[in-house]
Coordinates of C-alpha atoms in Angstrom, one line a residue:
Chain A
G4 CA 126.5 89.3 101.7
A5 CA 127.3 89.1 104.8
G6 CA 126.1 91.8 106.3
V7 CA 123.9 94.9 105.7
S8 CA 126.2 97.8 103.7
Q9 CA 126.0 100.9 103.5
S10 CA 127.7 103.5 101.4
P11 CA 129.2 105.9 102.1
S12 CA 130.3 106.1 105.4
N13 CA 131.4 109.3 105.6
K14 CA 129.3 111.5 103.5
V15 CA 130.0 115.8 103.9
T16 CA 127.7 118.3 101.9
E17 CA 127.0 121.7 101.6
K18 CA 124.1 123.1 102.6
G19 CA 121.4 123.3 99.7
K20 CA 123.0 120.0 98.8
D21 CA 122.1 116.9 97.5
V22 CA 122.7 113.7 99.2
E23 CA 122.4 109.5 98.1
L24 CA 122.1 107.3 100.8
R25 CA 122.9 103.4 100.1
C26 CA 121.8 100.4 101.6
D27 CA 122.5 97.4 100.8
P28 CA 120.8 94.8 102.5
I29 CA 121.2 91.0 103.7
S30 CA 120.7 88.9 100.6
G31 CA 117.9 86.8 101.0
H32 CA 115.8 90.2 103.5
T33 CA 112.7 90.8 102.2
A34 CA 112.3 93.4 104.8
L35 CA 114.2 97.4 105.0
Y36 CA 114.6 99.5 107.2
W37 CA 115.8 103.1 107.7
Y38 CA 116.7 105.3 110.8
R39 CA 118.0 108.1 111.4
Q40 CA 120.5 109.1 114.6
S41 CA 121.2 112.5 115.8
L42 CA 124.2 112.6 118.5
G43 CA 123.0 111.1 121.7
Q44 CA 120.7 110.0 121.1
G45 CA 117.5 106.9 120.2
L46 CA 117.3 105.9 116.9
E47 CA 113.8 107.9 114.8
F48 CA 112.3 105.9 111.8
L49 CA 112.3 106.5 108.7
I50 CA 111.2 104.7 106.3
Y51 CA 110.5 100.6 106.4
F52 CA 109.8 98.9 103.6
Q53 CA 108.4 94.7 103.6
G54 CA 109.1 92.6 100.3
N55 CA 106.4 94.2 97.4
S56 CA 104.4 95.7 99.7
A57 CA 104.1 100.2 99.7
P58 CA 106.5 101.2 101.8
D59 CA 105.8 103.1 105.3
K60 CA 106.8 105.8 105.6
S61 CA 104.6 107.9 108.2
G62 CA 108.9 108.3 109.6
L63 CA 109.9 110.7 106.4
P64 CA 110.9 114.4 108.1
S65 CA 109.5 116.9 105.4
D66 CA 109.5 116.2 101.6
R67 CA 112.7 116.6 100.9
F68 CA 113.3 112.9 102.6
S69 CA 113.1 110.2 99.8
A70 CA 113.7 106.5 99.9
E71 CA 113.1 104.0 96.5
R72 CA 113.7 100.3 97.2
T73 CA 115.1 98.6 93.6
G74 CA 114.3 95.0 92.8
G75 CA 113.4 93.7 96.2
S76 CA 117.4 94.7 97.3
V77 CA 119.4 98.0 97.1
S78 CA 117.9 100.8 98.6
T79 CA 119.3 104.5 98.3
L80 CA 117.8 107.3 101.0
T81 CA 117.7 110.6 98.9
I82 CA 117.8 114.1 100.6
Q83 CA 117.4 117.0 98.5
R84 CA 118.2 120.4 99.9
T85 CA 120.3 119.9 102.8
Q86 CA 120.2 121.1 105.6
Q87 CA 122.4 121.6 108.6
E88 CA 119.6 119.8 111.2
D89 CA 119.8 116.8 108.6
S90 CA 123.4 115.9 109.7
A91 CA 123.1 112.5 112.0
V92 CA 124.1 109.0 111.2
Y93 CA 122.1 107.4 109.0
L94 CA 121.0 103.8 109.6
C95 CA 120.4 101.3 107.7
A96 CA 118.7 97.0 108.8
S97 CA 117.5 94.9 107.1
S98 CA 115.6 91.2 108.8
T99 CA 113.5 88.3 107.1
G100 CA 110.4 89.9 107.5
G101 CA 107.0 88.6 107.6
G102 CA 106.8 90.2 111.0
N103 CA 110.8 89.6 112.2
E104 CA 111.4 92.3 113.2
K105 CA 115.4 91.3 114.6
L106 CA 116.9 93.5 112.7
F107 CA 120.6 93.5 111.4
F108 CA 122.3 97.0 111.2
G109 CA 124.9 98.2 108.3
S110 CA 128.0 100.1 109.8
G111 CA 125.8 103.8 108.6
T112 CA 126.4 106.3 107.2
Q113 CA 128.2 110.2 109.5
L114 CA 125.9 112.9 107.4
S115 CA 127.7 115.9 108.0
V116 CA 126.0 120.0 106.8
L117 CA 128.3 122.4 106.7
Chain B
Q10 CA 104.2 111.2 126.1
K11 CA 107.0 109.3 124.0
E12 CA 106.1 105.9 122.2
V13 CA 108.8 103.8 123.8
E14 CA 110.9 105.8 127.2
Q15 CA 114.1 104.9 128.7
N16 CA 115.1 107.0 131.4
S17 CA 118.6 107.6 129.9
G18 CA 121.7 107.1 132.6
P19 CA 124.3 106.6 132.7
L20 CA 122.8 103.5 135.1
S21 CA 126.8 102.7 136.6
V22 CA 127.3 99.3 138.8
P23 CA 129.8 97.6 139.9
E24 CA 131.4 94.9 137.9
G25 CA 129.8 91.7 139.4
A26 CA 126.3 93.3 140.2
I27 CA 123.4 93.1 138.2
A28 CA 121.4 96.2 135.7
S29 CA 118.8 96.8 135.6
L30 CA 117.4 98.4 132.3
N31 CA 113.5 99.5 132.5
C32 CA 111.2 100.4 129.8
T33 CA 107.6 101.8 128.7
Y34 CA 105.6 102.0 126.3
S35 CA 102.4 103.7 125.1
D36 CA 100.5 101.4 122.6
R37 CA 98.9 98.3 124.5
G38 CA 98.9 96.1 121.3
S39 CA 102.4 96.0 120.4
Q40 CA 103.1 92.2 120.7
S41 CA 107.5 91.8 120.1
F42 CA 109.9 94.3 122.7
F43 CA 114.0 93.5 121.7
W44 CA 116.6 94.9 123.6
Y45 CA 119.0 96.0 121.4
R46 CA 122.9 96.7 122.7
Q47 CA 124.8 100.2 121.2
Y48 CA 129.0 99.9 121.7
S49 CA 130.3 103.9 121.7
G50 CA 130.7 104.2 117.4
K51 CA 128.9 101.7 117.1
S52 CA 125.8 100.3 115.4
P53 CA 123.0 98.4 118.2
E54 CA 123.1 94.4 117.9
L55 CA 119.7 92.4 119.3
I56 CA 121.2 90.6 122.1
M57 CA 117.5 90.0 123.5
F58 CA 113.7 89.5 122.8
I59 CA 110.1 88.3 124.0
Y60 CA 106.9 88.3 122.9
S61 CA 104.7 86.5 126.2
N62 CA 104.6 88.0 129.6
G63 CA 106.9 86.1 132.4
D64 CA 110.8 86.0 131.8
K65 CA 113.0 85.4 129.0
E66 CA 116.8 84.0 130.4
D67 CA 120.1 84.0 127.5
G68 CA 123.3 83.2 129.5
R69 CA 123.5 86.1 131.4
F70 CA 120.7 88.4 130.3
T71 CA 116.9 88.3 131.7
A72 CA 114.0 89.6 130.0
Q73 CA 111.2 90.4 131.5
L74 CA 107.6 91.2 130.0
N75 CA 104.5 92.6 131.9
K76 CA 101.5 93.6 129.2
A77 CA 99.5 94.3 131.4
S78 CA 102.1 97.2 132.7
Q79 CA 103.2 97.9 129.5
Y80 CA 106.6 97.2 131.0
V81 CA 109.6 95.7 130.3
S82 CA 113.0 95.1 131.8
L83 CA 116.7 94.0 131.4
L84 CA 119.0 92.4 133.8
I85 CA 121.9 92.1 133.1
R86 CA 124.0 89.5 136.4
D87 CA 127.3 89.2 137.3
S88 CA 128.1 92.8 134.8
Q89 CA 131.7 93.2 133.1
P90 CA 133.1 96.2 132.2
S91 CA 132.5 95.0 128.9
D92 CA 128.7 95.5 128.9
S93 CA 128.9 99.2 129.1
A94 CA 127.7 100.1 126.8
T95 CA 124.1 101.8 125.8
Y96 CA 121.2 99.7 125.8
L97 CA 118.2 100.3 123.0
C98 CA 114.5 99.1 124.2
A99 CA 112.6 98.8 120.9
V100 CA 108.9 97.6 120.5
N101 CA 106.5 96.4 117.5
M102 CA 104.0 98.8 117.4
R103 CA 101.8 99.0 114.9
R104 CA 104.2 99.8 112.3
A105 CA 107.9 99.8 112.5
L106 CA 110.2 99.0 115.0
T107 CA 110.3 101.4 117.8
F108 CA 113.0 103.2 119.7
G109 CA 113.8 104.3 123.1
S110 CA 116.3 107.2 123.8
G111 CA 118.8 104.3 124.9
T112 CA 119.8 103.8 128.2
R113 CA 123.3 104.2 128.8
L114 CA 125.0 102.0 131.3
Q115 CA 128.8 101.6 133.3
V116 CA 130.3 98.6 134.7
Q117 CA 133.1 99.9 137.1
P118 CA 136.2 97.7 137.4

């Protein structure tokens, strides 16, 4: 597609529910990143996929968080048993990879956990 | 110590002045450095990148890198009110791109 697409744009959920956030990267981009941004804060790295390599999961804050990337394209970030502190904007970005970190960001998913 | 540190600001400059934004990083082995601009309620967008020591100019923007001091900066010449945003410094550390918390710039008309 023309840009990185994320869905949904907004998600309101109740504490304890599971949520899935979707990211469709720019066509041909082999690298895909998930970041989290709390209000007024910087970007917190969550997970990084590069081609067929094992993903770098070192930023995932707990085992409630997981992510998959199917067919080297679309990625889903899953948060199980959501907590109020999970409320944030979840940003996905992609790049051409191979050490090129010129990231193109999606518009994000605003997650609110009540 | 944070991996990438920036002064949160706000940095306030008058229209037409030079805005100077600074960033320090902890990993001496870092090779790639980026500046992203983020308008309120929007996603970050890449405005500059630099890989080698020295200056790199692009229009009104100049990125400066000093690897020995582990310091990278962004200069914005002839600042405009439309430059008012948060500027995020990002550094390629041993894993994925690591961002600072950003400096909020306000350009006063």
